[in-house]
Amino acid sequence: MGRILEHHSKQLIRQAGVRTPENWIAETAEQAEDIVRRYGKSVVLKALVPVGKRGKAGAIKFANTPEEAKLQTESLLAMTVRHFPVDKVLVEEKVDISEEWYVSITIDKNRQMPVILATTEGGVEVEDLVREHPDRIVIQHIDPLMGLSGFKAKEIWSRLGLNGKHLLLASDVLSKLYAAFLKNDCYLLEINPLVLTKQGDVVAAASVMAVDDAAMYRQKELEGMVEVGSERVWRPLTDLEKRMIAVNDADYRGTARYTEMDGGDIGFMCGGGGGSLLSFDALLDLGGRPANYTETGGNPPEEKVYGLTKGILSKPGVKGLFVAHNITNNTQIDVMANGIVRALKELAIDPRSFPVVVREAGVNDAVGRDIFMDAGVEYYGEDVTICEAALIMMNKMRAAYPDLYTTN
Amino acid sequence: MAILINKDSRIVIQGITGREATMITKHTLDYGTRVLAGVTPGKKGQDVHGVPVYNTVREAVEEHQVNTSLIVVPPAFALDAVLEAVDNGIQVVVVTTENIPQLDILKMLHAARQNGVRIIGPNTVGMINPGDRIKLGSIGGDNPERCFVPGHVGVISRSGGMTAETSWMVKRAGFGVSTSVGIGGDGLIGSSIRDLLELFEQDPNTHAVVTFSEPGTMFEEQAADFLREGGFTKPLISYIAGRFTENMPEGTVFGHAGAMIAGDVGRPSVKARKLREAGAIVVDRYDDMIDVLRSVLSEKAVK
């Protein structure tokens, strides 16, 4: 899942025929001032960050004059919203609100269907509304093969009490939003509020969009809009993380995902999806402090393993390396071994003084074992479990750094 | 006996001429599994390690009465491949493809459900029945015996790699598996833990089930409900990896795409509690399943 910033999401729903407020991007307070001077009307200023609940975080402000816009933009640009520093501000037309509604389209994973949530009480915390006033919200699942029929869109709003022109307008907008959801392979499209203006228009005043990064191959027009890797982290990517994405993207074979932890001293390279979770739990249970969470598997080529290992070891404070995989179905252990050993040699790391423990079993593991052992790396195959390997690693860390790890 | 696949399975591999599929075909044949046909549009008349290739599933059905399909095609073709299998009356479909767009997954699962077709996956390593030497998927690679020996323990795993490791733990405990199934690491899959427990309950050859779970989804909670309702009455031993993710900021994803915690949904601690309350044996340490298996199965006085 990849987040799309608000100005891009509004561009995409505008393309689907839904009205949105006019908007501009300001990267400095002066730019915001200029924009408002030329526009000549009151504006809304929003921190352009890929996280929600900006209103609560104080990251949405209002300005009636160019001078006010300048001051407010200055304060926004000084903010960090949920770990994301604000470096752009969305300057938006302030719409005349008559009513605030709400629409979201997402995937119900349990029912395995797209689901629409709609209410005529917009600008609210929908989770609270569902809990406290379930009668005021419509939850409508959509047949993935049939799609959203026009009559179904009308049923939704009519149940919420709309009638006359408003019913027809709202239904039309909902159909267009659903089309945008499908066209852009969204995970989530939330319009809060969907505004009925005093002039009688329906306008998407605020939008949140997240798209399916597995669908990017057929979504070329979204290139550059998706915050790459944003589905996996709670803060902006670090430089090392960005470099590791490049290492992964250089070859389609195998996976390589690198997430940095705060602090820590054990370089962590495990996999696959489940084995890495188990390995991380095992180290933590034994008092270990992994410096990163690196997941690799699916038979990566040597170059990828090498690049990843170098990245792991180059994080300051890394004092050991734990490599563990579940007994693999298809990963070549000799290829893994060549990549890891090459990185160790290049960084002049001596596994006799720098703790390295490897637990690998799979295709060509006899060859892999020799490569590791020739390089002085402590290697285990299916003679030990992952938990046992983690204990061996921790014992080595305790022995090598008695001041860092007090024995217990 | 086993679940889903056995000696009567008539197997077709869709996408058989691809690089990955060719290797899987070789490993599968080497293991002793009979593959009757392969399908790759435009390659009719060729063969892959002796398996005849057809243009369409329809032709494979007509020639060989295939009823079980392994799908090994790129993400862009996965939806159409599943729809083709469903349209041609295939009953069990294993979808190995990773990174299928979710809107395509929704459609394929929906079509399968409407037609009573069972889907395993997507993004699955496959499944294996070592008693009959039948495997579907890359599971076991070129050396299935390393982890999968015949026996009476069912294995269900969200992770492909841990399907092998968990089956190896069963072997290490001194037992074997009836059927091991990797259900797939995505949040949207065709057969959940609960669905497979229902099948294992019916299988007289399965005396206990081990599950490997991860954060994210409601699969374990659904399994717990099923246990409580009496749908599964054999011993269930569960391990839930990724406890540490509960202490990370919300929305963080480690491991599989489906391993996301949102609010209370997906928390390993909640899954563990619900399973325990429903009567499952949940081990906190993965290695503990060895001892638990020994005591549970010796009580049953079976191997």
mmCIF file of C-alpha atoms in Angstrom, chain B residues 135-276:
data_model
loop_
_atom_site.group_PDB
_atom_site.id
_atom_site.type_symbol
_atom_site.label_atom_id
_atom_site.label_comp_id
_atom_site.label_asym_id
_atom_site.label_seq_id
_atom_site.Cartn_x
_atom_site.Cartn_y
_atom_site.Cartn_z
ATOM 1 C CA LYS B 135 2.867 -31.904 -4.053
ATOM 2 C CA LEU B 136 1.566 -28.789 -5.706
ATOM 3 C CA GLY B 137 3.822 -25.749 -5.791
ATOM 4 C CA SER B 138 7.423 -25.010 -4.936
ATOM 5 C CA ILE B 139 6.916 -26.519 -1.470
ATOM 6 C CA GLY B 140 9.846 -28.736 -0.503
ATOM 7 C CA GLY B 141 11.900 -27.594 -3.495
ATOM 8 C CA ASP B 142 14.165 -30.321 -4.814
ATOM 9 C CA ASN B 143 14.285 -32.089 -1.462
ATOM 10 C CA PRO B 144 10.803 -32.541 0.056
ATOM 11 C CA GLU B 145 11.976 -35.397 2.292
ATOM 12 C CA ARG B 146 14.114 -33.005 4.298
ATOM 13 C CA CYS B 147 11.004 -31.615 5.997
ATOM 14 C CA PHE B 148 7.998 -33.619 4.893
ATOM 15 C CA VAL B 149 7.664 -37.205 6.040
ATOM 16 C CA PRO B 150 4.371 -39.123 6.095
ATOM 17 C CA GLY B 151 2.439 -39.020 9.343
ATOM 18 C CA HIS B 152 -0.652 -37.764 11.088
ATOM 19 C CA VAL B 153 -0.092 -34.098 11.837
ATOM 20 C CA GLY B 154 -1.710 -31.438 9.677
ATOM 21 C CA VAL B 155 0.279 -28.232 9.134
ATOM 22 C CA ILE B 156 -1.242 -24.870 8.210
ATOM 23 C CA SER B 157 1.077 -21.910 7.762
ATOM 24 C CA ARG B 158 0.668 -18.293 6.709
ATOM 25 C CA SER B 159 4.316 -18.307 5.655
ATOM 26 C CA GLY B 160 5.654 -20.493 2.865
ATOM 27 C CA GLY B 161 9.068 -20.968 4.396
ATOM 28 C CA MET B 162 7.593 -21.745 7.778
ATOM 29 C CA THR B 163 5.413 -24.445 6.226
ATOM 30 C CA ALA B 164 8.676 -26.290 5.640
ATOM 31 C CA GLU B 165 10.250 -25.350 8.973
ATOM 32 C CA THR B 166 7.141 -26.279 10.952
ATOM 33 C CA SER B 167 6.848 -29.620 9.164
ATOM 34 C CA TRP B 168 10.532 -30.158 9.971
ATOM 35 C CA MET B 169 9.761 -29.439 13.638
ATOM 36 C CA VAL B 170 7.097 -32.150 13.449
ATOM 37 C CA LYS B 171 9.720 -34.476 11.994
ATOM 38 C CA ARG B 172 12.192 -33.464 14.711
ATOM 39 C CA ALA B 173 9.571 -34.334 17.313
ATOM 40 C CA GLY B 174 9.479 -37.804 15.791
ATOM 41 C CA PHE B 175 6.298 -37.565 13.726
ATOM 42 C CA GLY B 176 5.199 -36.813 10.196
ATOM 43 C CA VAL B 177 2.581 -34.796 8.365
ATOM 44 C CA SER B 178 -0.675 -35.794 6.694
ATOM 45 C CA THR B 179 -0.893 -32.642 4.610
ATOM 46 C CA SER B 180 1.090 -29.388 4.918
ATOM 47 C CA VAL B 181 -0.527 -26.306 3.452
ATOM 48 C CA GLY B 182 0.917 -22.835 2.954
ATOM 49 C CA ILE B 183 -2.195 -20.661 2.881
ATOM 50 C CA GLY B 184 -0.393 -17.546 1.634
ATOM 51 C CA GLY B 185 0.909 -14.382 3.213
ATOM 52 C CA ASP B 186 -1.579 -11.907 1.736
ATOM 53 C CA GLY B 187 -4.486 -10.446 3.636
ATOM 54 C CA LEU B 188 -6.886 -11.745 0.990
ATOM 55 C CA ILE B 189 -6.718 -15.503 0.462
ATOM 56 C CA GLY B 190 -9.005 -18.261 -0.750
ATOM 57 C CA SER B 191 -8.743 -20.721 2.137
ATOM 58 C CA SER B 192 -8.315 -19.577 5.728
ATOM 59 C CA ILE B 193 -7.079 -21.511 8.749
ATOM 60 C CA ARG B 194 -10.696 -22.147 9.716
ATOM 61 C CA ASP B 195 -11.513 -23.535 6.266
ATOM 62 C CA LEU B 196 -8.641 -26.015 6.463
ATOM 63 C CA LEU B 197 -9.401 -27.037 10.056
ATOM 64 C CA GLU B 198 -12.822 -28.018 8.783
ATOM 65 C CA LEU B 199 -11.174 -30.347 6.253
ATOM 66 C CA PHE B 200 -8.623 -31.726 8.735
ATOM 67 C CA GLU B 201 -11.473 -32.520 11.123
ATOM 68 C CA GLN B 202 -12.982 -34.790 8.452
ATOM 69 C CA ASP B 203 -9.666 -36.517 7.710
ATOM 70 C CA PRO B 204 -9.259 -39.668 9.842
ATOM 71 C CA ASN B 205 -5.553 -39.720 8.998
ATOM 72 C CA THR B 206 -4.965 -36.383 10.762
ATOM 73 C CA HIS B 207 -4.694 -36.634 14.542
ATOM 74 C CA ALA B 208 -3.544 -33.113 15.396
ATOM 75 C CA VAL B 209 -2.882 -29.832 13.621
ATOM 76 C CA VAL B 210 -0.064 -27.314 14.015
ATOM 77 C CA THR B 211 -0.486 -23.751 12.783
ATOM 78 C CA PHE B 212 2.096 -21.061 12.160
ATOM 79 C CA SER B 213 0.581 -17.604 12.373
ATOM 80 C CA GLU B 214 1.613 -13.991 12.001
ATOM 81 C CA PRO B 215 0.254 -10.554 12.903
ATOM 82 C CA GLY B 216 -2.570 -9.154 10.791
ATOM 83 C CA THR B 217 -5.883 -10.536 9.474
ATOM 84 C CA MET B 218 -8.642 -12.264 11.483
ATOM 85 C CA PHE B 219 -7.764 -15.830 10.467
ATOM 86 C CA GLU B 220 -6.783 -16.950 13.972
ATOM 87 C CA GLU B 221 -9.804 -15.292 15.556
ATOM 88 C CA GLN B 222 -12.050 -17.085 13.057
ATOM 89 C CA ALA B 223 -10.289 -20.367 13.836
ATOM 90 C CA ALA B 224 -10.873 -19.762 17.552
ATOM 91 C CA ASP B 225 -14.584 -19.201 16.941
ATOM 92 C CA PHE B 226 -14.699 -22.429 14.946
ATOM 93 C CA LEU B 227 -13.048 -24.335 17.806
ATOM 94 C CA ARG B 228 -15.432 -22.895 20.351
ATOM 95 C CA GLU B 229 -18.411 -23.897 18.219
ATOM 96 C CA GLY B 230 -17.098 -27.475 18.206
ATOM 97 C CA GLY B 231 -16.144 -27.476 14.533
ATOM 98 C CA PHE B 232 -12.665 -28.768 15.248
ATOM 99 C CA THR B 233 -12.186 -31.315 18.014
ATOM 100 C CA LYS B 234 -8.606 -32.572 17.551
ATOM 101 C CA PRO B 235 -5.599 -31.077 19.354
ATOM 102 C CA LEU B 236 -4.584 -27.734 17.833
ATOM 103 C CA ILE B 237 -1.089 -26.401 18.530
ATOM 104 C CA SER B 238 -0.459 -22.812 17.477
ATOM 105 C CA TYR B 239 2.502 -20.504 17.313
ATOM 106 C CA ILE B 240 2.073 -16.816 16.499
ATOM 107 C CA ALA B 241 5.200 -15.024 15.322
ATOM 108 C CA GLY B 242 5.841 -11.301 15.447
ATOM 109 C CA ARG B 243 4.895 -10.419 19.023
ATOM 110 C CA PHE B 244 7.410 -7.566 18.830
ATOM 111 C CA THR B 245 5.331 -5.776 16.182
ATOM 112 C CA GLU B 246 2.780 -4.896 18.856
ATOM 113 C CA ASN B 247 5.329 -2.525 20.357
ATOM 114 C CA MET B 248 6.025 -0.799 17.052
ATOM 115 C CA PRO B 249 4.081 2.259 15.851
ATOM 116 C CA GLU B 250 0.723 1.331 14.354
ATOM 117 C CA GLY B 251 0.701 0.715 10.625
ATOM 118 C CA THR B 252 4.198 -0.733 10.577
ATOM 119 C CA VAL B 253 4.469 -3.866 8.462
ATOM 120 C CA PHE B 254 7.207 -6.440 8.796
ATOM 121 C CA GLY B 255 7.226 -9.644 6.824
ATOM 122 C CA HIS B 256 4.190 -10.356 4.683
ATOM 123 C CA ALA B 257 1.875 -7.758 3.260
ATOM 124 C CA GLY B 258 -0.961 -9.215 5.312
ATOM 125 C CA ALA B 259 0.913 -8.771 8.592
ATOM 126 C CA MET B 260 -0.530 -5.385 9.497
ATOM 127 C CA ILE B 261 -1.913 -4.440 12.874
ATOM 128 C CA ALA B 262 -4.729 -1.862 12.976
ATOM 129 C CA GLY B 263 -6.206 -1.158 16.372
ATOM 130 C CA ASP B 264 -6.804 -4.508 18.012
ATOM 131 C CA VAL B 265 -7.174 -6.327 14.709
ATOM 132 C CA GLY B 266 -4.141 -8.436 13.951
ATOM 133 C CA ARG B 267 -2.498 -8.351 17.388
ATOM 134 C CA PRO B 268 -0.612 -11.585 18.150
ATOM 135 C CA SER B 269 -1.544 -11.274 21.834
ATOM 136 C CA VAL B 270 -5.252 -11.099 20.974
ATOM 137 C CA LYS B 271 -4.946 -14.039 18.603
ATOM 138 C CA ALA B 272 -3.121 -16.081 21.254
ATOM 139 C CA ARG B 273 -5.692 -15.259 23.915
ATOM 140 C CA LYS B 274 -8.677 -16.128 21.715
ATOM 141 C CA LEU B 275 -7.114 -19.406 20.597
ATOM 142 C CA ARG B 276 -6.247 -20.356 24.181
#
